[in-house]
Short mmCIF file of C-alpha atoms and ligand atoms in Angstrom, two decimals:
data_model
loop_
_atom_site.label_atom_id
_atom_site.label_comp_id
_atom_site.label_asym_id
_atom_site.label_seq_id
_atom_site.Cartn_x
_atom_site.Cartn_y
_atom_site.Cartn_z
CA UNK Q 1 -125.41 -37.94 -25.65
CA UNK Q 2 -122.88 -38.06 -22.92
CA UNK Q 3 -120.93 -35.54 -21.04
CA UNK Q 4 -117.85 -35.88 -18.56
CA UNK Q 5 -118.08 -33.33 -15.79
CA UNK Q 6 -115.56 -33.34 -13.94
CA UNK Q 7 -114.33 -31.39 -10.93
CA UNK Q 8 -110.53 -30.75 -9.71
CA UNK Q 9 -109.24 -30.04 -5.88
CA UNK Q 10 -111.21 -29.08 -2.78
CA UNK Q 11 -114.85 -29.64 -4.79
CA UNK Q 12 -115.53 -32.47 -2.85
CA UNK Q 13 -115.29 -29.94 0.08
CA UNK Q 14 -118.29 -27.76 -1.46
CA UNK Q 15 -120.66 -26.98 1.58
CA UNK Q 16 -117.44 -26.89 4.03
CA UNK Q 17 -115.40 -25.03 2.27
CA UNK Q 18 -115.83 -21.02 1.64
CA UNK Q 19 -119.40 -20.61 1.57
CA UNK Q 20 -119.15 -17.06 1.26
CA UNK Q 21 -117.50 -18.06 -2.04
CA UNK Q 22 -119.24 -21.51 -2.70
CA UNK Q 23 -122.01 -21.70 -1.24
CA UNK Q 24 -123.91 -24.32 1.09
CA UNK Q 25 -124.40 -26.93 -1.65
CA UNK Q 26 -122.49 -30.04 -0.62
CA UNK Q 27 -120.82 -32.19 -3.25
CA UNK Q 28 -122.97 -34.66 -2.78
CA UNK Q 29 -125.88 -32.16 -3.39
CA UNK Q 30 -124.25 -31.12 -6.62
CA UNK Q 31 -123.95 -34.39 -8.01
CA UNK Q 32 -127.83 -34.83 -7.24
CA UNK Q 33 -128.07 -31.45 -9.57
CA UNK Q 34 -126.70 -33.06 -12.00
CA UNK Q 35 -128.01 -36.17 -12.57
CA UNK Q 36 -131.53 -35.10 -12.29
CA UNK Q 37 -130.65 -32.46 -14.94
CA UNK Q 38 -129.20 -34.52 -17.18
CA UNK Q 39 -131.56 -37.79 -16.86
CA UNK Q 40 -134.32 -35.07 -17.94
CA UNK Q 41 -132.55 -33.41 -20.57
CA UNK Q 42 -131.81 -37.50 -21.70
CA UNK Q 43 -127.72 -36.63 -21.20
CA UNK Q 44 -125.43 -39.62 -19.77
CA UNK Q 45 -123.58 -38.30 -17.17
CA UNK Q 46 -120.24 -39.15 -15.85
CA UNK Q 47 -119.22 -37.44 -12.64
CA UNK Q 48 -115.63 -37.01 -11.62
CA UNK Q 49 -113.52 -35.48 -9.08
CA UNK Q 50 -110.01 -35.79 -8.03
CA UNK Q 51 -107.23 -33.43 -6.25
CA UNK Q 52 -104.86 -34.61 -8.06
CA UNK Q 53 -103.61 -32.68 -11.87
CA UNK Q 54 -103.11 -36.47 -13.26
CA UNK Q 55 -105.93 -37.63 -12.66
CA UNK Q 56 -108.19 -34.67 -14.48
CA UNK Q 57 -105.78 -35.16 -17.87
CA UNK Q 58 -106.51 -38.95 -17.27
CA UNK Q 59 -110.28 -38.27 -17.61
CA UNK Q 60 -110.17 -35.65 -20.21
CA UNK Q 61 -108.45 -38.34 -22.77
CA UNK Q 62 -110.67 -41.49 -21.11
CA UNK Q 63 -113.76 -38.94 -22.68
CA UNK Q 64 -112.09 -38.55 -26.11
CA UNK Q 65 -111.36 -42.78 -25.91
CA UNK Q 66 -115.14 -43.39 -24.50
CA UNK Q 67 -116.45 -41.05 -27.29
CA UNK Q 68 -118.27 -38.51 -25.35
CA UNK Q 69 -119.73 -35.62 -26.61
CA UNK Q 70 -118.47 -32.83 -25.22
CA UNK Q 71 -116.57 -31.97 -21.29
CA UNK Q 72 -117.92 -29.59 -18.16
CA UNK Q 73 -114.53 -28.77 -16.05
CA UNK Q 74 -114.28 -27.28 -13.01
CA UNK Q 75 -110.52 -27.66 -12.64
CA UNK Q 76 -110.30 -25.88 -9.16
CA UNK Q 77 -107.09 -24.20 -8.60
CA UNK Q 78 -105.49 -25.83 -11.45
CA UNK Q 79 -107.40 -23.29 -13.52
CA UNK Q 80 -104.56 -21.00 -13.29
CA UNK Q 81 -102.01 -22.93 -13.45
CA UNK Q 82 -102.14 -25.92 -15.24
CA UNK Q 83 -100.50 -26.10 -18.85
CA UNK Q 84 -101.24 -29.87 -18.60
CA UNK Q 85 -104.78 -29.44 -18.62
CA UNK Q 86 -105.18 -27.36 -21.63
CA UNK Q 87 -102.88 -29.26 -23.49
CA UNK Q 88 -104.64 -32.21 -22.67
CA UNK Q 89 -108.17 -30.68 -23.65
CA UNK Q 90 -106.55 -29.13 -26.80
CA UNK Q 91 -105.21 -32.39 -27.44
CA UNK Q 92 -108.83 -34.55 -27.42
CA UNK Q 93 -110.53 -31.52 -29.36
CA UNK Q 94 -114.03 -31.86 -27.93
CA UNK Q 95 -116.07 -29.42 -26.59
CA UNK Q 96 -115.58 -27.79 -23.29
CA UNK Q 97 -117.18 -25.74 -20.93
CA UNK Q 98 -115.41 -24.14 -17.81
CA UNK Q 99 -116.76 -23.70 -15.21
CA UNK Q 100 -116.45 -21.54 -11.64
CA UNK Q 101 -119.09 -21.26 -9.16
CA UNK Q 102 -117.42 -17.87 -7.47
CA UNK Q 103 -117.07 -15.08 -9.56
CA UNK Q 104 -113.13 -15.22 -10.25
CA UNK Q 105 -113.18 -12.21 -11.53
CA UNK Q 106 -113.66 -9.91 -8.92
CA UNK Q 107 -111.10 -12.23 -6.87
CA UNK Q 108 -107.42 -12.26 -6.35
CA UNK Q 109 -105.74 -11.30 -9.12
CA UNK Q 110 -103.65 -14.52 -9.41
CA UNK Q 111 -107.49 -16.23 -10.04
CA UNK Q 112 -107.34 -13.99 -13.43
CA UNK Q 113 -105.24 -16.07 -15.69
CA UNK Q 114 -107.39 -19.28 -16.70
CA UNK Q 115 -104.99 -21.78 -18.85
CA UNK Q 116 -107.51 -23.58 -19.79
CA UNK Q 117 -110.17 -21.08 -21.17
CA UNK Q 118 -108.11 -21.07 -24.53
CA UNK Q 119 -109.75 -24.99 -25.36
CA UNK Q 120 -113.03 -23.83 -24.06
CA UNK Q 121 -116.10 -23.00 -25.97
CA UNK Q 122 -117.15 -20.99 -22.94
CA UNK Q 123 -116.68 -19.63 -19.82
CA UNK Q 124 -118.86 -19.79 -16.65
CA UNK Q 125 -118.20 -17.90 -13.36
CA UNK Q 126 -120.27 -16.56 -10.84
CA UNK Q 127 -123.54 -18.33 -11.02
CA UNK Q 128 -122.88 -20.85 -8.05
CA UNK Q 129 -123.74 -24.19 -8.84
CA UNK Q 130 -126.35 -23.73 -11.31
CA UNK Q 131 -123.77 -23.10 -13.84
CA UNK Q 132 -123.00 -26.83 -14.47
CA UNK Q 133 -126.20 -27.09 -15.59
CA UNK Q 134 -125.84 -24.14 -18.31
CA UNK Q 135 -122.54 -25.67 -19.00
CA UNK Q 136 -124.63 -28.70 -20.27
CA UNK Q 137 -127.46 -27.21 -21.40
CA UNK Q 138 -124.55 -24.95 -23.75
CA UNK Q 139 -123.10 -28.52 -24.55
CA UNK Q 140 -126.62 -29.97 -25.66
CA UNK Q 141 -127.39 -26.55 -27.55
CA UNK Q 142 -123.89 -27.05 -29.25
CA UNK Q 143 -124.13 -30.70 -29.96
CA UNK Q 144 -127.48 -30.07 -31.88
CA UNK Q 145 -126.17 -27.43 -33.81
CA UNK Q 146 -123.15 -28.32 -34.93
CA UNK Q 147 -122.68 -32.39 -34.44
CA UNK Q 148 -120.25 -34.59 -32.63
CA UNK Q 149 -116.93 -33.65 -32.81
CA UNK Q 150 -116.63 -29.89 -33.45
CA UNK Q 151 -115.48 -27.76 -31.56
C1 DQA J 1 -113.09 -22.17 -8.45
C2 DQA J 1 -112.26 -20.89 -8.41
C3 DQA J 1 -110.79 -21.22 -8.25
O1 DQA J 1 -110.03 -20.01 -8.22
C4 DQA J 1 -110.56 -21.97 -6.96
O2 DQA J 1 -109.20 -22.30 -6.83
C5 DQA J 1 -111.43 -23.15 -6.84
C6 DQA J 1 -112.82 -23.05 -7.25
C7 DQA J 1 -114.61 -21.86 -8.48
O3 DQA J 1 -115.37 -22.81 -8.69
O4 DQA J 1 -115.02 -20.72 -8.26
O5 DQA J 1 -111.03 -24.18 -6.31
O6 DQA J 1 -112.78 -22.87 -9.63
#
């Protein structure tokens, strides 16, 4: 099984950036997380992150064209405002999880509107970091119950 995870603006700054919203976990720390998850769970991986809007919609298609099973976004701000992004995840139709690690929710009310929870099987806000992990742990539960290919 693989999974693209894939992270939009200021991630890389996790650790630095807003702790009372992000945490202390650094990127680097994260993507540590992640692999050690997935190498257990037997999940291939592939880690992205960029700041720029193109380069997310180039990696959600590059996961429909390398055949992966299923996507764990982050997009950052571009949550609420990027119409590119969902039409690019409604476009490759494969399963995706979004995730936040603050809890949006209870934030400014411009962090309310997600574009991009429409394509998503779920949502994930609030948990800090660990919710990558139940973002792939949802995508493994999903892949074995309802094959590739379906959301
Ligand atoms: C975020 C929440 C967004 O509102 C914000 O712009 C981010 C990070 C989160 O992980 O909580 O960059 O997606």
């Amino acid at each position: 099984m693989k999974i693209y995870i894939l992270n939009g603006p200021n991630l890389n700054m996790l650790g630095v950036r807003e702790p009372e919203h992000y945490g202390s976990t650094t990127y680097r720390d994260l993507l540590d997380m992640i692999e050690r998850h997935c190498q257990e769970a037997g999940v291939e991986a592939i880690c992205k992150q960029s700041n720029h809007e193109g380069d997310l919609v180039d990696w959600i298609q590059e996961a429909y064209f390398e055949n992966a099973d299923g996507i764990v976004i982050n997009p950052g701000a571009y949550t609420h405002t990027s119409v590119a992004l969902l039409d690019a995840l409604k476009a490759v139709r494969l399963p995706a999880v979004e995730v936040h690690i603050s809890k949006v929710e209870e934030r400014e009310a411009f962090r309310q509107i997600s574009y991009l929870r429409a394509a998503c099987i779920k949502t994930i806000s609030g948990h800090g970091v660990g919710g990558y992990l139940e973002a792939v742990d949802l995508l493994i539960a999903h892949a074995n119950r309802n094959g590739k290919d379906s959301q």
